[in-house]
Coordinates of C-alpha atoms in Angstrom, one line a residue:
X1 CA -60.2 -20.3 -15.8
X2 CA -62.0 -22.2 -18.7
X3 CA -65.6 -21.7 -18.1
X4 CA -67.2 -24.9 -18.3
X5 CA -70.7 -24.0 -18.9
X6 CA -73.4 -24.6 -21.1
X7 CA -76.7 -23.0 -20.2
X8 CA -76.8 -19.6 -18.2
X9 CA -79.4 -21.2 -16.2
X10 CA -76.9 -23.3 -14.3
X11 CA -75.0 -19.8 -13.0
X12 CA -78.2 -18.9 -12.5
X13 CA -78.9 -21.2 -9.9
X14 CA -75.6 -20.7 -8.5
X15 CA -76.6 -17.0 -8.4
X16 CA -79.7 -17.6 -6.4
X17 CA -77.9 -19.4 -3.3
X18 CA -75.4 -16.6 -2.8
X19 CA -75.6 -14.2 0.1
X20 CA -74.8 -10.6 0.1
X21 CA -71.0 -9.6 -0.1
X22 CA -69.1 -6.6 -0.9
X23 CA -68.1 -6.9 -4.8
X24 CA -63.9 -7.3 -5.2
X25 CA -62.1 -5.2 -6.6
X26 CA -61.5 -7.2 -9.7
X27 CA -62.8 -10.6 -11.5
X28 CA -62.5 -13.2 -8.6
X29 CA -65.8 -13.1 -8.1
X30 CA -67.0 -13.8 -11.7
X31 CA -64.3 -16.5 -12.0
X32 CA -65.8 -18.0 -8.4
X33 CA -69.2 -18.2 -9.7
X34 CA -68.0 -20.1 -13.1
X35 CA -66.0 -22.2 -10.5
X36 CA -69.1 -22.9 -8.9
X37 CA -71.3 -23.5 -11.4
X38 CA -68.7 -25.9 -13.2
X39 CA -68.1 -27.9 -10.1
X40 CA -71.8 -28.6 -9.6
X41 CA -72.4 -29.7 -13.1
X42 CA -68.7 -31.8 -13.9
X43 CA -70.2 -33.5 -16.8
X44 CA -71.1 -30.0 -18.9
X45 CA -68.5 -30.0 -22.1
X46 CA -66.5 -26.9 -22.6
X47 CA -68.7 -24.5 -24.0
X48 CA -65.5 -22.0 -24.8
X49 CA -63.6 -24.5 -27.0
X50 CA -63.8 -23.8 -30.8
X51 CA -62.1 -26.6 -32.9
X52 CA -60.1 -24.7 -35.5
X53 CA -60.2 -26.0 -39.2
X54 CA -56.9 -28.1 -40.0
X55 CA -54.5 -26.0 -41.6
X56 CA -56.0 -22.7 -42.0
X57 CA -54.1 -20.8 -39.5
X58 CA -51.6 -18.3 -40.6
X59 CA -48.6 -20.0 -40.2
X60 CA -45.6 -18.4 -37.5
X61 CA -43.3 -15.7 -39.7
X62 CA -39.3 -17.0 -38.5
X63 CA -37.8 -15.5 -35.4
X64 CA -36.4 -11.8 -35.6
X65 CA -32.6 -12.2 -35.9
X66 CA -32.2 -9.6 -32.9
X67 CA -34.3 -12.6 -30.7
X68 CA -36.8 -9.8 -29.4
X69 CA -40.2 -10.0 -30.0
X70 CA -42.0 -8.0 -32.9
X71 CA -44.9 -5.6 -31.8
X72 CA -48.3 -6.9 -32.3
X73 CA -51.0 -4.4 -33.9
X74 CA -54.4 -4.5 -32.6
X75 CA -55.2 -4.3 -36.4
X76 CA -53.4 -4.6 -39.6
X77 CA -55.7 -3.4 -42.7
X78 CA -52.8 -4.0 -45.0
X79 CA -52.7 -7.9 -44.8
X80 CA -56.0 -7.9 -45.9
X81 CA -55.9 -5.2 -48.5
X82 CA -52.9 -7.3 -50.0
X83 CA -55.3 -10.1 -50.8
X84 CA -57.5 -7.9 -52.4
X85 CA -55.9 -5.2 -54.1
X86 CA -56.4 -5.9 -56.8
X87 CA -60.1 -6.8 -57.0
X88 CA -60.7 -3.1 -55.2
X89 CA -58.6 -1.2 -57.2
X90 CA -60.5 -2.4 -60.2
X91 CA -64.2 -1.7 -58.3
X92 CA -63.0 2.0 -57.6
X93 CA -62.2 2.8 -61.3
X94 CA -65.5 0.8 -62.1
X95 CA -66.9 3.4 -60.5
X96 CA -65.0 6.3 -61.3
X97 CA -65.3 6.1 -64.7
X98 CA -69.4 5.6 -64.8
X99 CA -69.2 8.7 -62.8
X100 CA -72.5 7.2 -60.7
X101 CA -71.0 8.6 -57.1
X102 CA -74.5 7.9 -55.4
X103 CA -76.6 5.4 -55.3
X104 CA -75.4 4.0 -58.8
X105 CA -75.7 0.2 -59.7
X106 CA -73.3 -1.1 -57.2
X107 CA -75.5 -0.2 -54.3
X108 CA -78.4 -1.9 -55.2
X109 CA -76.1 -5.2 -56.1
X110 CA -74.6 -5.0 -52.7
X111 CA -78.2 -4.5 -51.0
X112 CA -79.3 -7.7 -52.9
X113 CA -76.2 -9.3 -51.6
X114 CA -76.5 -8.6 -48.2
X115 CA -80.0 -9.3 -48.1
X116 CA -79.2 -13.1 -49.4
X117 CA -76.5 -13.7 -46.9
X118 CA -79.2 -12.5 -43.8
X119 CA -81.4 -14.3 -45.0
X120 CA -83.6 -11.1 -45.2
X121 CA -86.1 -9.8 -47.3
X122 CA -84.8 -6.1 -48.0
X123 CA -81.6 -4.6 -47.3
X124 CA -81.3 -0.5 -47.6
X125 CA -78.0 0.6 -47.3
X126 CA -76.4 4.0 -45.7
X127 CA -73.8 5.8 -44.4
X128 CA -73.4 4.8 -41.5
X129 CA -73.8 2.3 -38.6
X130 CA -74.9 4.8 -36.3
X131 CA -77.7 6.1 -39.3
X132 CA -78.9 2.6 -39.9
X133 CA -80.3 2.7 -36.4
X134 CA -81.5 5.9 -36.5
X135 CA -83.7 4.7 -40.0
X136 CA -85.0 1.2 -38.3
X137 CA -85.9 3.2 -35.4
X138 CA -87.4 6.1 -37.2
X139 CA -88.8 4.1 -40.2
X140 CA -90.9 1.9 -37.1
X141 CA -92.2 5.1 -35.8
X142 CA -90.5 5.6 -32.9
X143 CA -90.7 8.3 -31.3
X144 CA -91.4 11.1 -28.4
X145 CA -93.4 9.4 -25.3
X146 CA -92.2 6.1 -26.6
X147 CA -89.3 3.8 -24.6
X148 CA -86.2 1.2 -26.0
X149 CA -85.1 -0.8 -23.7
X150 CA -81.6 -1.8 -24.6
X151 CA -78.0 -2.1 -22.6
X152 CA -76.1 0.1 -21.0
X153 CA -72.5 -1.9 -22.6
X154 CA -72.1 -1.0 -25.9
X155 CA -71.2 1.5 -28.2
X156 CA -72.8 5.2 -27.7
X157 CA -74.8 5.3 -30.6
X158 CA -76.8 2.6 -29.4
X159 CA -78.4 4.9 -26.8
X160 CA -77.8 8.4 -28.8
X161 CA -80.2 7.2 -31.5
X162 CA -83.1 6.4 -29.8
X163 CA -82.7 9.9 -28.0
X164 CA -82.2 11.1 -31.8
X165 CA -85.3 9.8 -32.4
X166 CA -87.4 11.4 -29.5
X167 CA -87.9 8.6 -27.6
X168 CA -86.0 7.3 -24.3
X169 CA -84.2 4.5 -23.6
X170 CA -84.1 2.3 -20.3
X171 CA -81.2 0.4 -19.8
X172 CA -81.1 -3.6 -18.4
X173 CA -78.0 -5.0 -16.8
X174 CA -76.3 -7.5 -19.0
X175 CA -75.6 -11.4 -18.7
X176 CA -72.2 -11.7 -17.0
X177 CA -71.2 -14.8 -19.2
X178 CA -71.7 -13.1 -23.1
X179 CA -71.7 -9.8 -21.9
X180 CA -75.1 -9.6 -24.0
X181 CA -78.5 -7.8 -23.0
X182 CA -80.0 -10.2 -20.4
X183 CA -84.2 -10.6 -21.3
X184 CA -84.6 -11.2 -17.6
X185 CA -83.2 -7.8 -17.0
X186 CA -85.3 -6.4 -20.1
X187 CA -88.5 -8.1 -18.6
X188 CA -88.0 -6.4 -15.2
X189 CA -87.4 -3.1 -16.6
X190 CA -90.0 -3.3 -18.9
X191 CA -92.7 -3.2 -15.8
X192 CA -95.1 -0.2 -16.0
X193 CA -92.7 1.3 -19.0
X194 CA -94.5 2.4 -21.9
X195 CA -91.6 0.4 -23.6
X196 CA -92.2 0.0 -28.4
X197 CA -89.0 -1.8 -28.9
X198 CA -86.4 -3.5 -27.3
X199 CA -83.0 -3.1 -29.0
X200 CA -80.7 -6.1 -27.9
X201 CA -76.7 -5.4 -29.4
X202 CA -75.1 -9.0 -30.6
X203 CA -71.7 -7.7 -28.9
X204 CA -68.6 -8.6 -30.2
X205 CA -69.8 -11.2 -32.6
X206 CA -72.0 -13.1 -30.8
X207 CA -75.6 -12.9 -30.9
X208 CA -77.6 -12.0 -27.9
X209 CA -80.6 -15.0 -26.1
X210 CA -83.0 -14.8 -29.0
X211 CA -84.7 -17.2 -28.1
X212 CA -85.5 -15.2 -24.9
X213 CA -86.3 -11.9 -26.7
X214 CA -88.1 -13.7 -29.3
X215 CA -90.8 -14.7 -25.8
X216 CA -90.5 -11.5 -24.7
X217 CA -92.1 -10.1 -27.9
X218 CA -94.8 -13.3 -28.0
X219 CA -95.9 -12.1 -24.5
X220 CA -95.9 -8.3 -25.5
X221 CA -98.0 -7.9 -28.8
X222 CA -96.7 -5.2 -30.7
X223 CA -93.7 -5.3 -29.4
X224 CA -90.6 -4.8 -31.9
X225 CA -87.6 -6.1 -32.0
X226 CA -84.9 -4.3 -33.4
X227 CA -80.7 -5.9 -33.8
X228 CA -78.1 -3.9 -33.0
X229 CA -75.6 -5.8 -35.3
X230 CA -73.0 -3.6 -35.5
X231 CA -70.8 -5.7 -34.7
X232 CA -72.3 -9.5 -35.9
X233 CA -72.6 -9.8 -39.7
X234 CA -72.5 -13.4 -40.9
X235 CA -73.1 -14.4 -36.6
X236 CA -76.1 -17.1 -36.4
X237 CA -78.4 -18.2 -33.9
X238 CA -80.2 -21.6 -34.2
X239 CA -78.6 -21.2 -37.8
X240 CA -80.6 -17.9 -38.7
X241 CA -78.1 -15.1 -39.1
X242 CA -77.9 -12.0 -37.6
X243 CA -79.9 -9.7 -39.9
X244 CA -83.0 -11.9 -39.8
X245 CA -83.5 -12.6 -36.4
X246 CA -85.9 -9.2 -35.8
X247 CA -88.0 -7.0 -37.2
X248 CA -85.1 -4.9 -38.3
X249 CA -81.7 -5.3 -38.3
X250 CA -78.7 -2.7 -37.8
X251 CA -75.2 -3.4 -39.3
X252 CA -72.1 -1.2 -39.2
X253 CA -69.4 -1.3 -41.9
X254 CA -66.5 1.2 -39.9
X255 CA -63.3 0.0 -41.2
X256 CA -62.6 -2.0 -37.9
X257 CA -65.5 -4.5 -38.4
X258 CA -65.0 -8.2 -39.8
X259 CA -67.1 -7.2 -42.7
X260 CA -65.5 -3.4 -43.6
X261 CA -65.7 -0.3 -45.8
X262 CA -62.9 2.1 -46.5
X263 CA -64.7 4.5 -45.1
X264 CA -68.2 4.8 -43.0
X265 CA -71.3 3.0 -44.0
X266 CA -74.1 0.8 -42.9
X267 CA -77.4 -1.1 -43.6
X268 CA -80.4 -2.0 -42.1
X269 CA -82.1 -5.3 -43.2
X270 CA -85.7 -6.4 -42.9
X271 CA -88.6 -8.8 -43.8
X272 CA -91.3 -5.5 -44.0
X273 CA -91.5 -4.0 -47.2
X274 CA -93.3 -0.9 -45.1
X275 CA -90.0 -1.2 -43.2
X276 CA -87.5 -0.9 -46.4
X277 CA -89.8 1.7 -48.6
X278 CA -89.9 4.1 -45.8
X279 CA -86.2 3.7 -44.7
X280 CA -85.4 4.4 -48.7
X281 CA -87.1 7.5 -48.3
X282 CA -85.9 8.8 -44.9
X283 CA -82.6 7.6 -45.9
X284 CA -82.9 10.4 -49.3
X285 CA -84.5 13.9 -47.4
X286 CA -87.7 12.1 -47.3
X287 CA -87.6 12.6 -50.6
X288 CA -90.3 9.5 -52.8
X289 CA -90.2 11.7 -55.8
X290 CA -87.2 13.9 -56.7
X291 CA -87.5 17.3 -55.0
X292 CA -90.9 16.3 -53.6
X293 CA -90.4 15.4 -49.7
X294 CA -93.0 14.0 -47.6
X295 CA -90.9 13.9 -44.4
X296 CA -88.2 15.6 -43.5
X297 CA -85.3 12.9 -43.8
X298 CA -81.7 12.6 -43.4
X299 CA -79.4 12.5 -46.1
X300 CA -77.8 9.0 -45.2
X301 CA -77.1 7.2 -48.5
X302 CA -74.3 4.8 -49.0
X303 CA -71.9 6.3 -51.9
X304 CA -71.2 3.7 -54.8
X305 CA -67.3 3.2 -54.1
X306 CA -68.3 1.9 -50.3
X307 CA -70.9 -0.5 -52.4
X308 CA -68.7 -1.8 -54.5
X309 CA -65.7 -2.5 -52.2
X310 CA -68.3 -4.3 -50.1
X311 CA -69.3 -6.4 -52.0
X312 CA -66.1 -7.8 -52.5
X313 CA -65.6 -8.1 -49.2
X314 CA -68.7 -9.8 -48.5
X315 CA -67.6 -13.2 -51.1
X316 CA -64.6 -13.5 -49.0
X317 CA -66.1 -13.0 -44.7
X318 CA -67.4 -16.7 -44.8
X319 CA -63.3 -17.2 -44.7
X320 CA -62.4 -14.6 -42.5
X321 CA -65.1 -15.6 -39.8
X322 CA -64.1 -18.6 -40.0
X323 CA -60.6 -17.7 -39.2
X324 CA -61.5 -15.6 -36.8
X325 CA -63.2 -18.5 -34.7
X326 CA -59.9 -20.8 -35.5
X327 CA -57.8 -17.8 -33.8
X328 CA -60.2 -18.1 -31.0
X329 CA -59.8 -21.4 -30.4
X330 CA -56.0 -21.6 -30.9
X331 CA -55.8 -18.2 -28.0
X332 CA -58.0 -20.6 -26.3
X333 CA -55.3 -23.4 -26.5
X334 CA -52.4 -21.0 -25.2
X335 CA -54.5 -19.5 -22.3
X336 CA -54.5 -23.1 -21.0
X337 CA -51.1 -24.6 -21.9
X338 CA -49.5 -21.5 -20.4
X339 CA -51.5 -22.2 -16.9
X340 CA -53.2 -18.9 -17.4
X341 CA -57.2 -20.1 -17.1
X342 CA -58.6 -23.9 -16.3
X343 CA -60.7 -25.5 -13.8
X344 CA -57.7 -25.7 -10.9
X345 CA -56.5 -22.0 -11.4
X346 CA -57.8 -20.0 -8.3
X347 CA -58.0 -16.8 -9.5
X348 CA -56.8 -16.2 -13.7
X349 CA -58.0 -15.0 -17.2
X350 CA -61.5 -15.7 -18.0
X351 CA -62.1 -16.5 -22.1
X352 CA -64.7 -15.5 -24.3
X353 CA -68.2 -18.0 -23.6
X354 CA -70.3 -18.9 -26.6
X355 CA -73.5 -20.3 -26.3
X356 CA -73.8 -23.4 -28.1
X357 CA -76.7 -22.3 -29.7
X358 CA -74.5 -19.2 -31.3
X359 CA -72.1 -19.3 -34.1
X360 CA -69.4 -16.8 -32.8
X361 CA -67.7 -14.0 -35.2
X362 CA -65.4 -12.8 -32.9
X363 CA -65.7 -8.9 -34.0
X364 CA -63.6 -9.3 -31.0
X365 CA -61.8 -11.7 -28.7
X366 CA -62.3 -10.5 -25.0
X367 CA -60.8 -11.7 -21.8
X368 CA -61.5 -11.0 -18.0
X369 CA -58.6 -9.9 -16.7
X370 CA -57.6 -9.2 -12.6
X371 CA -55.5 -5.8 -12.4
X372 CA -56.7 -5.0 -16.0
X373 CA -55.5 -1.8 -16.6
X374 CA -51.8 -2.8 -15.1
X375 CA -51.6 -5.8 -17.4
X376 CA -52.9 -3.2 -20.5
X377 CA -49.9 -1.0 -19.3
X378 CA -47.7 -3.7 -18.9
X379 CA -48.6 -5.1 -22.7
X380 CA -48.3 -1.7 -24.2
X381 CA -44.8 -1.1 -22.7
X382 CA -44.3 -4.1 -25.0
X383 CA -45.9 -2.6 -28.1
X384 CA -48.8 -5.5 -27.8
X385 CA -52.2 -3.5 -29.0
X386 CA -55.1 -4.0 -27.1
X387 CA -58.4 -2.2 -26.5
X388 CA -61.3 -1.7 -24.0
X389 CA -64.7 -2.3 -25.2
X390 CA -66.2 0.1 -23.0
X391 CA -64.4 1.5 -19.7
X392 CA -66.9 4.0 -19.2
X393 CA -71.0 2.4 -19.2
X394 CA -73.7 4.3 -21.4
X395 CA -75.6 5.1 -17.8
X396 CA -72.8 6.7 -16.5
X397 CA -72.1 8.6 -19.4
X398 CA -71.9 12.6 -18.6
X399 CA -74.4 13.4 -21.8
X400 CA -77.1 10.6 -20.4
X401 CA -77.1 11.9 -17.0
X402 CA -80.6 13.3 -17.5
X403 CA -81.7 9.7 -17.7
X404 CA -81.5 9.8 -14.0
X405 CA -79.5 6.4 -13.5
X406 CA -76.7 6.1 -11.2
X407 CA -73.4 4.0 -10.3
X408 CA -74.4 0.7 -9.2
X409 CA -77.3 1.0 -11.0
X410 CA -76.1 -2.1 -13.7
X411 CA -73.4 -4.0 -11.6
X412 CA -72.7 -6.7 -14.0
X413 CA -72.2 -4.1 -16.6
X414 CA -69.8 -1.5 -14.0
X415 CA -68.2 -4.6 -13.2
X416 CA -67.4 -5.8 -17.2
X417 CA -66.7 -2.3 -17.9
X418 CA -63.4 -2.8 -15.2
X419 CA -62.0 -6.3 -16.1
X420 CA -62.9 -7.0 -20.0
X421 CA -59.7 -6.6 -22.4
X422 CA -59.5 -6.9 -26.3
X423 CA -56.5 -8.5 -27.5
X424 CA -55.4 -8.9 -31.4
X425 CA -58.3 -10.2 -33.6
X426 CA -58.1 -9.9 -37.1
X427 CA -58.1 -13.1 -39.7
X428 CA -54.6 -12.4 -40.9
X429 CA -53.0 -12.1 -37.4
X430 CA -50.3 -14.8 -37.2
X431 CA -49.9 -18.1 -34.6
X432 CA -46.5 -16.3 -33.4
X433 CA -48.0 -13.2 -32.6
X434 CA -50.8 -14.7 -30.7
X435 CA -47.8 -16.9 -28.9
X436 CA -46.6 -13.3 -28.2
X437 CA -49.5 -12.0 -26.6
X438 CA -50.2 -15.0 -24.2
X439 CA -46.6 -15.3 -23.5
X440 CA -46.7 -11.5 -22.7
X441 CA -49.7 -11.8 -20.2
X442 CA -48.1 -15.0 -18.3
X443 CA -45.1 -12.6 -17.6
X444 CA -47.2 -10.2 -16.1
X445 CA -49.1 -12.4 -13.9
X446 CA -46.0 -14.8 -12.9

């Protein structure tokens, strides 16, 4: 159904009336609450809906002459490397031919550059996603007998590297809506925790409640806050972009994010110039002076060619966020026209919620769906593409299992973990192949 709220506080109170009940095996009790919720506040606009830019879709490709319907990728990196060939190829023998491999003139250009478009005071790059949390963490002095509370839906590294840094993290449920670390969770867990940090993810392009974390840290001096925004480069909230919204901020390039490498890399960005000096030297074997090493470090630098292809990349994401929002919107259009989610379907697909105060990236467009695994089945039969992002929770992990948590520990997060689905998202995905998608679902369910 189309959710219809604006403010989590009205499924809060929705929340708070409920009795007890066995959870269902699937979504109908997440799409009952949103019934709820919108019924008891009719006059809330549609916070889902993103009004797509006139005429900057990519336009249907004509009908196969066989009348079947062409396979859908999950990803395609070569509509996007066609656009930019050229530009790259260039960057690469820029680079080759000043033989500066590491560290060379490129990466500081890029560091400037993403440092302006985060609206951040320092940027170090590295070479990875998963190392640029390690370094915030590290660089803040983080560390054995210390606690990050963070969530239990996201990525592994989340949790590995704050283990990789001594200290231990505690897990909060998640809000059901965003599928973002819920503060009221946080503040709950926090209780009697010797807790330095709290390391909220902005998961899959949309930042998490800052302006919840950002009390939480007023009423807990000393507190840091630390981004995981992995997944969220050129997101906002309020207008302030990902990157600048805490202490430190940790951004993955992997291939299959909107802003990309062609290979692994990463960067932290922050307003403390402690913060960025010590990250530079952890970042190089600890290393100030060459050969001289006051810590020991990590060797975690971004290489040149990754620098430069970057910052290519990084003139054209306004664009390709923005395209990602009008694909959004227009999935958001055929969910509804083809009766699959609205406010009179009973029991249907539940869209991606933005917060109004959030400007949405869509890393990745994610549905509730009932029977999830027989509609990804039933869509791969059909060579559609389509992911999970995550079937298995961080707390439930077999390698976390010393953490001590359990199942049913996070039900919000087991219970996202069984219906979420990612379908095709990627700037240059055509209005045909989306058509194919949703047409492909309302077979399923029909």
């Amino acid at each position: 159904m189309f959710c219809y709220l604006r403010d989590n506080r009205v499924l809060q109170k929705n929340r708070g009336r409920r009795t007890a009940q066995p959870e269902p095996p699937h979504n109908t009790s997440i799409v009952h609450e949103f019934q709820a919720a919108a019924a008891e506040n009719p006059s809330l606009p549609d916070a889902m809906y993103h009004k797509p830019v006139a005429n900057t879709l990519v336009p249907a490709s004509p009908a196969p002459a066989s009348g079947k319907s062409q396979p859908v990728s999950m990803l395609d990196f070569s509509r996007q490397f066609a656009g930019i060939r050229e530009e790259v190829m260039q960057a690469i023998e820029r680079v080759c031919v000043s033989q500066r491999f590491i560290l060379g003139p490129e990466v500081e250009s890029f560091e400037r550059a993403a440092a302006a478009a985060c609206a951040a005071s320092h940027a170090v790059g590295c070479a990875s996603g998963t190392d640029a949390l390690w370094l915030a963490l590290e660089a803040a002095r983080i560390g054995p007998g210390d606690a990050v509370v963070t969530t239990p839906f996201s990525f592994f590294a989340t949790a590995s590297s704050i283990l990789r840094c001594g200290a231990r993290p505690i897990f909060a449920d998640i809000d059901p809506l965003t599928f973002n670390l819920s503060a009221d969770a946080v503040r709950e867990a926090m209780a009697g925790e010797p807790v330095k940090a709290i390391l909220p993810v902005h998961l899959y392009g949309q930042c998490a409640d800052w302006d919840a974390f950002a009390q939480l840290q007023l009423d807990h001096p000393g507190l840091l806050l630390i981004e995981d925004a992995a997944q969220a480069f050129g997101a906002t909230w309020n207008g302030m972009p990902a990157g600048a919204l805490g202490d430190a901020a940790c951004f993955s390039f992997y291939p299959t994010k909107n802003l990309s490498a062609i290979g692994d890399a990463g960067l932290v960005t922050t307003r403390s110039g402690t913060l960025d000096e010590r990250m530079r030297m952890l970042r190089a074997h600890g290393m100030r002076r060459r050969y001289f090493h006051d810590e020991v470090g990590w060797n975690s630098r971004l290489d040149t060619i990754q620098a430069a292809v970057l910052e290519i990349k990084l003139r054209y994401l306004p664009e390709w966020n923005q395209q990602r929002r009008n694909l959004a919107a227009n999935y958001n259009q055929l969910f509804l026209a083809a009766g699959l989610t609205g406010p009179t379907v009973a029991e249907g697909i539940v869209l991606p919620w933005t917060d109004r105060r959030a400007q949405h990236v869509f890393h990745q467009y994610v549905i509730r769906a009932p029977r999830r695994d027989e509609l990804r089945a039933y869509l791969t039969e059909r060579r559609i593409g389509t992911e999970i992002y995550y079937p298995l929770p961080l707390h439930l992990q077999e390698s976390l299992q010393s953490l001590g948590y359990k199942a049913g520990d996070f039900p919000e997060t087991e219970r996202a973990a069984a219906e979420v689905l990612a379908l095709p998202m990627y700037p240059e995905l055509r209005t045909d192949e989306q058509e194919t998608v949703v047409a492909a679902i309302r077979d399923f369910y029909a």
